XYZ file of C-alpha atoms in Angstrom:
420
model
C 13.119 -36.087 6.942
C 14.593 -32.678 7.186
C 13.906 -29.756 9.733
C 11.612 -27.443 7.529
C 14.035 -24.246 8.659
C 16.991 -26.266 7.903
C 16.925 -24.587 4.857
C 16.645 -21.294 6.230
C 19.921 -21.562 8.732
C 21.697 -22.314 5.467
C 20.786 -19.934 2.716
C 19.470 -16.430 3.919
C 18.684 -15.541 -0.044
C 20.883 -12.872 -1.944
C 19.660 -10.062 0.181
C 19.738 -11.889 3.054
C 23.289 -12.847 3.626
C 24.132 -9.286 3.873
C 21.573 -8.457 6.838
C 24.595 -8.412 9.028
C 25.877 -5.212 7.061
C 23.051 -3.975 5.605
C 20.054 -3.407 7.963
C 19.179 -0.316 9.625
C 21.383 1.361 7.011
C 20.740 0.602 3.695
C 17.560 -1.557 4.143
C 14.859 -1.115 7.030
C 16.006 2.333 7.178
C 14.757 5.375 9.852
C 14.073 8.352 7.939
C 12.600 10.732 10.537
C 11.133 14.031 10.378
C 8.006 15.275 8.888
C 7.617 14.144 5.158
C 9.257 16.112 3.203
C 11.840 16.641 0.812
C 14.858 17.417 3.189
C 14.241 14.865 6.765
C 16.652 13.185 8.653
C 18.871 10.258 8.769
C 20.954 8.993 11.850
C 21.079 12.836 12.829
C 21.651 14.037 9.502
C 19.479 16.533 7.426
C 19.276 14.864 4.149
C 17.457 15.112 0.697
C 14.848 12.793 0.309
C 14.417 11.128 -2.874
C 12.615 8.147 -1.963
C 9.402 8.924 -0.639
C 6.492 8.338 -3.093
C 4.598 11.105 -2.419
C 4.257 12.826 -5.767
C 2.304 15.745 -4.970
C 3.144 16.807 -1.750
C 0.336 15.886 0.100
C 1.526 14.283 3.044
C 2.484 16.722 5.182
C 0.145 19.328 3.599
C -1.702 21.584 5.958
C -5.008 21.186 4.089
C -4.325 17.272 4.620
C -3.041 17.378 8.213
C -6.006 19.287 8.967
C -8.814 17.159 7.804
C -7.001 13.833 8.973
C -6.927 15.574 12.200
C -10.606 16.164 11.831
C -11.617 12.779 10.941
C -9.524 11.029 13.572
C -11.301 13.105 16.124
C -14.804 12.252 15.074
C -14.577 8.599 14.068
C -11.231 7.349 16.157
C -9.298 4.868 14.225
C -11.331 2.049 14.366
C -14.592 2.834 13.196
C -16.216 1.278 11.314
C -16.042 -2.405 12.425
C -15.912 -5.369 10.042
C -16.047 -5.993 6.747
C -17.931 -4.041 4.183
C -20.330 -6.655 3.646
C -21.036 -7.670 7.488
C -20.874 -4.229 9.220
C -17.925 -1.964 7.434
C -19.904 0.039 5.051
C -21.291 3.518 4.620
C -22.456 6.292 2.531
C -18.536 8.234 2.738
C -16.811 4.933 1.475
C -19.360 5.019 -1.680
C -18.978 8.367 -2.583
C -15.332 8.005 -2.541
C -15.443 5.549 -4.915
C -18.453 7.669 -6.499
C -15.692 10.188 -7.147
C -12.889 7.628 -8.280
C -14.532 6.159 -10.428
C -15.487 9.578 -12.377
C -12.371 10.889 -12.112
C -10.412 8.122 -14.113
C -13.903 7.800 -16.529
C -15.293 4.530 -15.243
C -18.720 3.239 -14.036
C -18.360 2.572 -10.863
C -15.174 1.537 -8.339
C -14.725 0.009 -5.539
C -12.694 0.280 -2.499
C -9.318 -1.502 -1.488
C -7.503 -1.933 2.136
C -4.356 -2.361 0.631
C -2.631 -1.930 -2.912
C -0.694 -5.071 -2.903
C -3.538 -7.188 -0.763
C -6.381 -5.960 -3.339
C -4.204 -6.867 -6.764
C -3.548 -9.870 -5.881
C -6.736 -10.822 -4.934
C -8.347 -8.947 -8.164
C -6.081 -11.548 -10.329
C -7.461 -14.404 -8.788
C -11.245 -13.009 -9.023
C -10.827 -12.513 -12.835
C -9.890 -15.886 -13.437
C -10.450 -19.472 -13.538
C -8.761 -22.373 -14.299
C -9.758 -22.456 -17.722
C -8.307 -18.867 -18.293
C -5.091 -17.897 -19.379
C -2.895 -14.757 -18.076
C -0.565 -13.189 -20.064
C 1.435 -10.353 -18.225
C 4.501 -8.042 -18.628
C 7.963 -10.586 -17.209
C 8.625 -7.012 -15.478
C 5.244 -6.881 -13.645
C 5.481 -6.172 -9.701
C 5.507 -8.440 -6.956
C 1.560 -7.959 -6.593
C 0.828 -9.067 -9.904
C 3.068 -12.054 -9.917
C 2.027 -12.935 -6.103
C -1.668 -12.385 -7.745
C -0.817 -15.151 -10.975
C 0.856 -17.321 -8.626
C -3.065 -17.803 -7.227
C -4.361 -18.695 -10.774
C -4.697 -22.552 -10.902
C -4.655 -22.208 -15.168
C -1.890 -21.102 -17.703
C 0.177 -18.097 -17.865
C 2.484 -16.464 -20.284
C 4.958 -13.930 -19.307
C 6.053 -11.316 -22.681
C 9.133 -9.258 -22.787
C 9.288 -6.181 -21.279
C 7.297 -3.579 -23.404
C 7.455 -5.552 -26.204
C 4.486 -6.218 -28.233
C 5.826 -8.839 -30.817
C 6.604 -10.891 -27.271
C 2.912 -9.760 -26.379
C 1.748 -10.979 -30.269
C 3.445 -14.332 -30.104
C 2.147 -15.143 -26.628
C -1.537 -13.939 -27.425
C -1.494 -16.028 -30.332
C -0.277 -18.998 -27.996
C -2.828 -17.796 -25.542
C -5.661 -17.998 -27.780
C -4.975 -21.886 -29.029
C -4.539 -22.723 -25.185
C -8.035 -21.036 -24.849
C -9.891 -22.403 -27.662
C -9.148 -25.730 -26.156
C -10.172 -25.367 -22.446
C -13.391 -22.863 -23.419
C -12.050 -20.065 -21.287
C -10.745 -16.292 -21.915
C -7.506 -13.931 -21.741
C -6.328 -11.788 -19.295
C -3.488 -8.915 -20.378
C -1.507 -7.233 -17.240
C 0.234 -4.596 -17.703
C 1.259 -1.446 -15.626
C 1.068 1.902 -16.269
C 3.863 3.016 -15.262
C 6.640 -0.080 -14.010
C 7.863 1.240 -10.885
C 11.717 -0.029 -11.265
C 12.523 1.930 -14.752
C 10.085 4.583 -15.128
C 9.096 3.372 -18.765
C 4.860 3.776 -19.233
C 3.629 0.650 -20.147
C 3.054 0.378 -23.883
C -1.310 0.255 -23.594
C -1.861 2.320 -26.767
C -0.401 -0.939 -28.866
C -1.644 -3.438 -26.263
C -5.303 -1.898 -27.183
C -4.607 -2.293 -30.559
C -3.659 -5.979 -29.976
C -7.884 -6.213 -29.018
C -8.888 -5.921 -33.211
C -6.958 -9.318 -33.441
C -6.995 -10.982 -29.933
C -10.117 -11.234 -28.075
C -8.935 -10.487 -24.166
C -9.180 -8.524 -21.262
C -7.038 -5.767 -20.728
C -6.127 -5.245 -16.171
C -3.899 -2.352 -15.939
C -1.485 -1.454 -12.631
C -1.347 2.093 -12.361
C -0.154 2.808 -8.491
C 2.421 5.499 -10.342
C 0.726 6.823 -13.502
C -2.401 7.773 -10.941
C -2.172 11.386 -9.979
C 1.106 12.277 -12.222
C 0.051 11.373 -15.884
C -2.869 12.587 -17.814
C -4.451 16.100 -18.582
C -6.411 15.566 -15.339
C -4.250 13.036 -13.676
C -6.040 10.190 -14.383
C -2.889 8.137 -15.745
C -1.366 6.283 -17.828
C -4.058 5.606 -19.726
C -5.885 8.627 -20.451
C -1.746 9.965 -21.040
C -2.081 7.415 -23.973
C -5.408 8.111 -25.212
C -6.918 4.756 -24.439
C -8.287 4.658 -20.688
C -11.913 3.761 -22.016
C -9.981 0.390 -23.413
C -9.074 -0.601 -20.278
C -11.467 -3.231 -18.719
C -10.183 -2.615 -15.059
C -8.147 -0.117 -13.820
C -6.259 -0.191 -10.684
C -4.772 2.029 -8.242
C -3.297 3.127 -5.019
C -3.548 5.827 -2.342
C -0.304 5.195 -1.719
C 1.879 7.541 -4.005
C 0.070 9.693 -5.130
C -2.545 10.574 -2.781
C -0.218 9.993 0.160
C -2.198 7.630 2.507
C -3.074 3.744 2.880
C -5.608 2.410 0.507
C -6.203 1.532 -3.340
C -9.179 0.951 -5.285
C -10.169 -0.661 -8.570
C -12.546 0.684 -11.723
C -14.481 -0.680 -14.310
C -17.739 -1.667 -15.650
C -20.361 -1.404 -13.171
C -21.215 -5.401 -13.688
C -17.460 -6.247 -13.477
C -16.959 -4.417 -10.269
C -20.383 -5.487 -8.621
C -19.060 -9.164 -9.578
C -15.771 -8.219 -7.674
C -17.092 -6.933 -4.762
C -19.166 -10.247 -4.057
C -15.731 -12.304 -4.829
C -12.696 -10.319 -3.438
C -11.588 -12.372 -1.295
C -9.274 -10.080 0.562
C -12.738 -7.534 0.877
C -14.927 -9.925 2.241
C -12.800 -11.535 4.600
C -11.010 -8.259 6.076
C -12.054 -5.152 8.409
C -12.917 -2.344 5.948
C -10.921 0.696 4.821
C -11.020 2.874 8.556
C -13.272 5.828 8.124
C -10.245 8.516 8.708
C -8.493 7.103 5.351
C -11.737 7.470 3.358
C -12.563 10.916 4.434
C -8.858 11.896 4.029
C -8.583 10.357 0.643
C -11.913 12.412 -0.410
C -9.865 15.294 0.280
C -6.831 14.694 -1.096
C -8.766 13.601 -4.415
C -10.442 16.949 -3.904
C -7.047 18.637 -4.191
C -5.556 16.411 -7.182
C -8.807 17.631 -9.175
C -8.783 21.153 -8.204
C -4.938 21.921 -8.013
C -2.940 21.440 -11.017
C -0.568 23.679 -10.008
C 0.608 20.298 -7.503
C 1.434 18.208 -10.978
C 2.996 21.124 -12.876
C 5.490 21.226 -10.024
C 5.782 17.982 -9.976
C 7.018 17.867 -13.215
C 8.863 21.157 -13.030
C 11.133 19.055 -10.443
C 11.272 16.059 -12.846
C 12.084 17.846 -15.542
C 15.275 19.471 -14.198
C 16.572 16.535 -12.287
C 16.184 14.222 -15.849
C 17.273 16.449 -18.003
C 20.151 17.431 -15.741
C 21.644 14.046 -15.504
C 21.072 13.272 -19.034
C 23.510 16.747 -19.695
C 25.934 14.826 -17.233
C 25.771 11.875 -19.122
C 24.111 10.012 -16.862
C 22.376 6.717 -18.151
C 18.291 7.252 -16.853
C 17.073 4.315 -19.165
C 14.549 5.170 -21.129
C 11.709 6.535 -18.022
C 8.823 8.146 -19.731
C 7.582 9.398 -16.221
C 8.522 10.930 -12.753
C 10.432 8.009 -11.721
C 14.149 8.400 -12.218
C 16.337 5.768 -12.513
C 20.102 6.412 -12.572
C 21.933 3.273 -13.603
C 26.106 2.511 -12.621
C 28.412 -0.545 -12.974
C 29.430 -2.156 -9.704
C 29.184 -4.623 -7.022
C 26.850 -4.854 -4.310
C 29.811 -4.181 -1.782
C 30.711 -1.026 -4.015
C 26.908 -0.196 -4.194
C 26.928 -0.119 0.028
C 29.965 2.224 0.004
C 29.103 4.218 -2.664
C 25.560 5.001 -1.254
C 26.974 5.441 2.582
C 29.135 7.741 1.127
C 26.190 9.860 -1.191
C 24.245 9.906 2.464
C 27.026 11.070 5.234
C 29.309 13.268 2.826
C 26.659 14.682 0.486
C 23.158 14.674 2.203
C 21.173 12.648 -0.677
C 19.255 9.886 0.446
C 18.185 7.843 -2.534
C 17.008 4.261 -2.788
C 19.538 1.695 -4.009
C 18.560 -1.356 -5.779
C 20.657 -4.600 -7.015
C 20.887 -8.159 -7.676
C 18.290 -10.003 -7.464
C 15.902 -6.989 -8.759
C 18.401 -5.978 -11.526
C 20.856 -8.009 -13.370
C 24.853 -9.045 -11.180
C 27.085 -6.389 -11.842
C 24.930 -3.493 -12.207
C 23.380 -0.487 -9.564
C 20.439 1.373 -9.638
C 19.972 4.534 -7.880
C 16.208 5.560 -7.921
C 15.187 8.986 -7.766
C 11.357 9.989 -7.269
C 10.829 13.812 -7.365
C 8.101 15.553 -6.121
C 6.115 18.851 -5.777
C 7.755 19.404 -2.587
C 11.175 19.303 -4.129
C 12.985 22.678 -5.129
C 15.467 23.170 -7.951
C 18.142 23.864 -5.316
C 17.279 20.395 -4.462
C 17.977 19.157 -7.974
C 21.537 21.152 -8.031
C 22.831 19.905 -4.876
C 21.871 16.125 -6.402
C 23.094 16.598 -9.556
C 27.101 17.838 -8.099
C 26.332 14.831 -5.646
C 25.987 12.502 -8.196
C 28.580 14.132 -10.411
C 30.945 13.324 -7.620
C 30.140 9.670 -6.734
C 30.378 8.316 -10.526
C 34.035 9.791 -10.506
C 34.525 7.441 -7.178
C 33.046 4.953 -8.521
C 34.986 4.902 -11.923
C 38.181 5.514 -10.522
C 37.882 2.243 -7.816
C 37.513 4.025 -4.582
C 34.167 2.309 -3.663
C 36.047 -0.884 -4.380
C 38.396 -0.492 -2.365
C 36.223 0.559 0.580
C 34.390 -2.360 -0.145
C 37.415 -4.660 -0.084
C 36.938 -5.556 3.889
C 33.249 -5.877 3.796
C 34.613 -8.469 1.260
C 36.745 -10.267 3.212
C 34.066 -10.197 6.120
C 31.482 -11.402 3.877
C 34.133 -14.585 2.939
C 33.518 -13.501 -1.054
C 36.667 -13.182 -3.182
């Protein structure tokens, strides 16, 4: 019989076996400073295009100032237990009085955690007679969240309704024979490429398929929509969505998420969430700061037009540079390059200490061998000087890139590494 971390002193996982080079630099990070959209890295004043929050609320002297407030009167502990023992009161149910409105639902209810509360969402829609279908390009949450489900699931192509079609169809055979429904996942906006997810013609999938429609909208919440209420009312369909998720942590700035629907759905859900009923609830100082943030997201809309002033210059200046931004349809900015992982490290050491961007970097396994992906995420504290400087930045490592200097920097963290 093996040792059960056997296999752990012998494969570390693609991310893994770089650890050695890689962490404390280009993963596990220490940005410091206030959030903002210049802080600091390893002593260096940098421009910060990886902090998800949209609007600028974080640091926001409004914010500061009631989150102040609140931790003064309620301390960060209060209240004690879970919602259903000892954790409730009348501020957590307005707040989700108030959600709920906003993104034209019944009722909502309240989540600790983003990932924690999909997940367990998932496996309180379903049964083992069900059957999921779900975007192949769904996050982590969702997939950790069908892992759970002890029935069948489909994945369909990314955005890609025939894919959707063919595995509905299957779906619905699979379901006629065990008596139980369909589940659709989807996201509002995926969080990798930028691309909204395609719920208009998912809807329109419900005249021929009978199913359930859950929709993952942590980055179309706040940042798409007349009033900000996502994806979803962006489309034109966000009464077609069954339940409608979200979380406080992008654009509202703060820890928390919550989920929407019917008012019989969510009163089912909030007698079966597992990860609710079994966990301390949401600490009073996130619930009263979240009312006020929500506050401002309703009554400032001058916080999404910049937003998407800052968006709109940085896309729309890399796309006159030629750059290759996929095919986002929101403020998430993907920059795609050819190269290694090795060229990747050198390439984004040298965009940080040389230039003063500081961008996220993502590679194999997330994307396909071979490729990079620089991700950009603007936000209303961003300033078209901002955009300018990051734009000559980039400008300047694709040349690098293209004419093998990153390779050969890389070449000894190659020969460290043992990879030819």
């Amino acid at each position: 019989m093996k040792d059960l971390f056997e296999k752990i002193y012998r494969d570390k996982g693609p991310l893994g076996k770089w650890a050695a080079q890689a962490e404390g630099y280009f993963v596990f990070p220490k940005l410091e400073g206030q959030i903002s959209n210049r802080m600091q890295f390893q002593g260096k004043n940098v421009i910060t295009w990886s902090i998800n929050d949209y609007l600028g609320l974080a640091n926001h002297p409004e914010v500061r100032k009631v989150d102040a407030e609140a931790a003064a009167a309620y301390g960060s502990a209060y209240p004690m237990g879970a919602r259903m023992m000892s954790g409730h009161t009348s501020l957590h149910e307005q707040l989700q009085n108030e959600l709920a409105d906003f993104v034209q639902k019944e009722a909502a209810y309240l989540l600790n955690f983003g990932y924690q509360g999909m997940v367990s969402t998932v496996d309180a829609l379903v049964s083992k007679d069900d059957i999921i279908v779900y975007d192949v390009d769904a996050h982590a949450c969702i997939i950790d969240g069908v892992r759970l489900h002890h029935g069948k699931r489909f994945t369909y192509k990314h955005n890609d309704i025939e894919s959707l079609e063919k595995n509905l169809e299957r779906a619905t055979k699979m379901a006629e024979q065990t008596g139980g429904g369909i589940l659709v996942i989807s996201e509002g906006v995926f969080g990798m490429r930028g691309e909204q997810g395609r719920l208009k013609e998912i809807v329109a999938l419900k005249k021929k398929f009978n199913f359930r429609l859950f929709v993952d909208d942590a980055h179309g919440f706040g940042t798409l929509g007349k009033t900000g209420a996502g994806a979803g009312e962006e489309q034109g369909v966000q009464d077609d969505i069954d339940v409608y998720f979200a979380t406080f942590a992008k654009s509202l700035a703060s820890t928390g998420a919550f989920i929407a629907a019917d008012k019989e759905i969510i009163d089912y859900l909030k007698y079966n969430l597992r990860s609710q009923m079994f966990a301390k609830s949401l600490q009073m100082q996130l619930v009263v700061g979240a009312l006020k943030r929500l506050e401002m997201l309703k009554t400032m809309p001058e916080l999404k037009e910049k937003l998407w002033e800052n968006t709109n210059a940085l896309q729309s200046g890399l796309k006159e540079r030629g750059f290759d931004i996929g095919t986002t349809q929101s403020c998430v900015t993907p920059v795609y390059l050819k190269g290694s992982i090795p060229e990747a490290m050198a390439l984004v050491k040298d965009l940080r200490e040389n230039y003063g961007i500081f961008c996220s970097i993502v590679v194999y396994p997330v994307i396909p061998k071979g490729m990079i992906l620089l991700r950009l995420i603007p936000t209303a504290t961003h300033t078209l000087e901002d955009v300018s400087e990051t734009l000559d930045a980039f400008e300047a490592i694709r040349s690098r890139l293209e004419n093998g200097t990153y390779k050969r920097m890389s070449a000894a963290l190659m020969a460290a590494m043992g990879e030819s």
